[in-house]
Short mmCIF file of C-alpha atoms in Angstrom, two decimals:
data_model
loop_
_atom_site.label_atom_id
_atom_site.label_comp_id
_atom_site.label_asym_id
_atom_site.label_seq_id
_atom_site.Cartn_x
_atom_site.Cartn_y
_atom_site.Cartn_z
CA UNK A 1 15.10 19.14 5.81
CA UNK A 2 15.28 15.65 4.46
CA UNK A 3 18.55 14.02 4.63
CA UNK A 4 19.97 13.46 1.29
CA UNK A 5 20.78 9.56 1.73
CA UNK A 6 23.01 9.40 -1.58
CA UNK A 7 25.41 11.94 -0.43
CA UNK A 8 25.26 11.09 3.14
CA UNK A 9 25.79 7.47 2.12
CA UNK A 10 28.90 8.38 0.03
CA UNK A 11 30.31 10.71 2.57
CA UNK A 12 29.74 7.68 5.34
CA UNK A 13 31.39 4.91 3.25
CA UNK A 14 34.40 7.12 2.33
CA UNK A 15 35.01 8.02 6.13
CA UNK A 16 34.61 4.31 7.05
CA UNK A 17 37.04 3.19 4.46
CA UNK A 18 39.41 5.71 5.66
CA UNK A 19 39.15 4.58 9.17
CA UNK A 20 39.43 1.24 8.69
CA UNK A 21 42.87 1.76 7.01
CA UNK A 22 44.30 3.87 10.11
CA UNK A 23 42.36 2.16 13.15
CA UNK A 24 44.18 0.20 15.90
CA UNK A 25 42.05 -2.04 18.04
CA UNK A 26 43.46 -0.84 21.16
CA UNK A 27 42.93 2.84 20.48
CA UNK A 28 39.19 2.14 19.58
CA UNK A 29 38.89 0.02 22.66
CA UNK A 30 40.10 3.00 24.55
CA UNK A 31 37.64 5.25 22.69
CA UNK A 32 34.60 2.96 23.68
CA UNK A 33 35.82 2.48 27.39
CA UNK A 34 35.91 6.46 27.54
CA UNK A 35 33.04 7.01 25.65
CA UNK A 36 34.88 9.25 23.27
CA UNK A 37 33.47 10.38 19.94
CA UNK A 38 34.93 12.35 17.02
CA UNK A 39 33.29 14.37 14.60
CA UNK A 40 34.08 16.44 11.42
CA UNK A 41 31.94 18.91 9.48
CA UNK A 42 32.08 18.45 5.69
CA UNK A 43 30.52 19.87 2.65
CA UNK A 44 28.63 17.25 0.56
CA UNK A 45 28.89 17.14 -3.24
CA UNK A 46 25.19 18.76 -3.06
CA UNK A 47 26.72 21.71 -1.29
CA UNK A 48 25.17 21.18 1.87
CA UNK A 49 26.86 20.76 5.22
CA UNK A 50 27.15 17.54 7.02
CA UNK A 51 28.40 16.40 10.38
CA UNK A 52 30.29 13.21 10.51
CA UNK A 53 30.38 11.51 13.88
CA UNK A 54 32.81 8.45 14.57
CA UNK A 55 32.53 6.25 17.45
CA UNK A 56 33.23 2.71 19.00
CA UNK A 57 30.73 0.45 20.40
CA UNK A 58 31.18 -2.95 22.03
CA UNK A 59 30.34 -6.23 20.02
CA UNK A 60 30.44 -9.70 20.47
CA UNK A 61 33.39 -11.59 21.90
CA UNK A 62 35.59 -8.51 22.53
CA UNK A 63 34.94 -7.24 19.00
CA UNK A 64 34.18 -3.56 18.70
CA UNK A 65 31.63 -1.87 16.19
CA UNK A 66 33.25 1.09 14.26
CA UNK A 67 30.43 3.47 13.68
CA UNK A 68 30.23 6.50 11.32
CA UNK A 69 27.03 8.67 11.40
CA UNK A 70 26.36 11.35 8.97
CA UNK A 71 23.51 13.96 9.38
CA UNK A 72 22.74 17.51 8.66
CA UNK A 73 25.01 19.86 10.18
CA UNK A 74 22.30 22.50 10.87
CA UNK A 75 19.80 22.74 13.70
CA UNK A 76 17.01 21.01 11.43
CA UNK A 77 18.90 17.69 11.32
CA UNK A 78 17.19 14.57 9.98
CA UNK A 79 15.42 12.53 12.85
CA UNK A 80 17.89 9.47 12.33
CA UNK A 81 21.23 9.89 10.97
CA UNK A 82 22.47 7.80 8.25
CA UNK A 83 24.95 5.12 9.69
CA UNK A 84 27.74 2.84 8.32
CA UNK A 85 29.49 0.39 10.55
CA UNK A 86 32.29 -2.21 10.58
CA UNK A 87 33.39 -4.85 13.10
CA UNK A 88 36.92 -5.11 14.09
CA UNK A 89 38.10 -8.10 16.42
CA UNK A 90 40.58 -8.06 19.02
CA UNK A 91 43.36 -9.19 16.81
CA UNK A 92 42.65 -6.30 14.46
CA UNK A 93 41.00 -8.24 11.56
CA UNK A 94 37.68 -7.20 10.39
CA UNK A 95 34.42 -9.22 10.06
CA UNK A 96 33.35 -9.29 6.36
#
């Protein structure tokens, strides 16, 4: 089953915007250090089930990449999930 990129993109943007409002650099650094990932299962506007995965990756100069990946929740997931990301600096500001 092909991933509906329009619906998945909307979900990813919504969750990334929400994460940016509440994320603290220190919590993200701990998440990255521990290799933690969080996820939610959601129903898209097309009625399909999607899995939204949140994780942090190291960036340049101590910054962190906040990654949101969206894929089908079913076993026949897309080969590559749709991703969106934001970069947060150690001072809590974002790279635009």
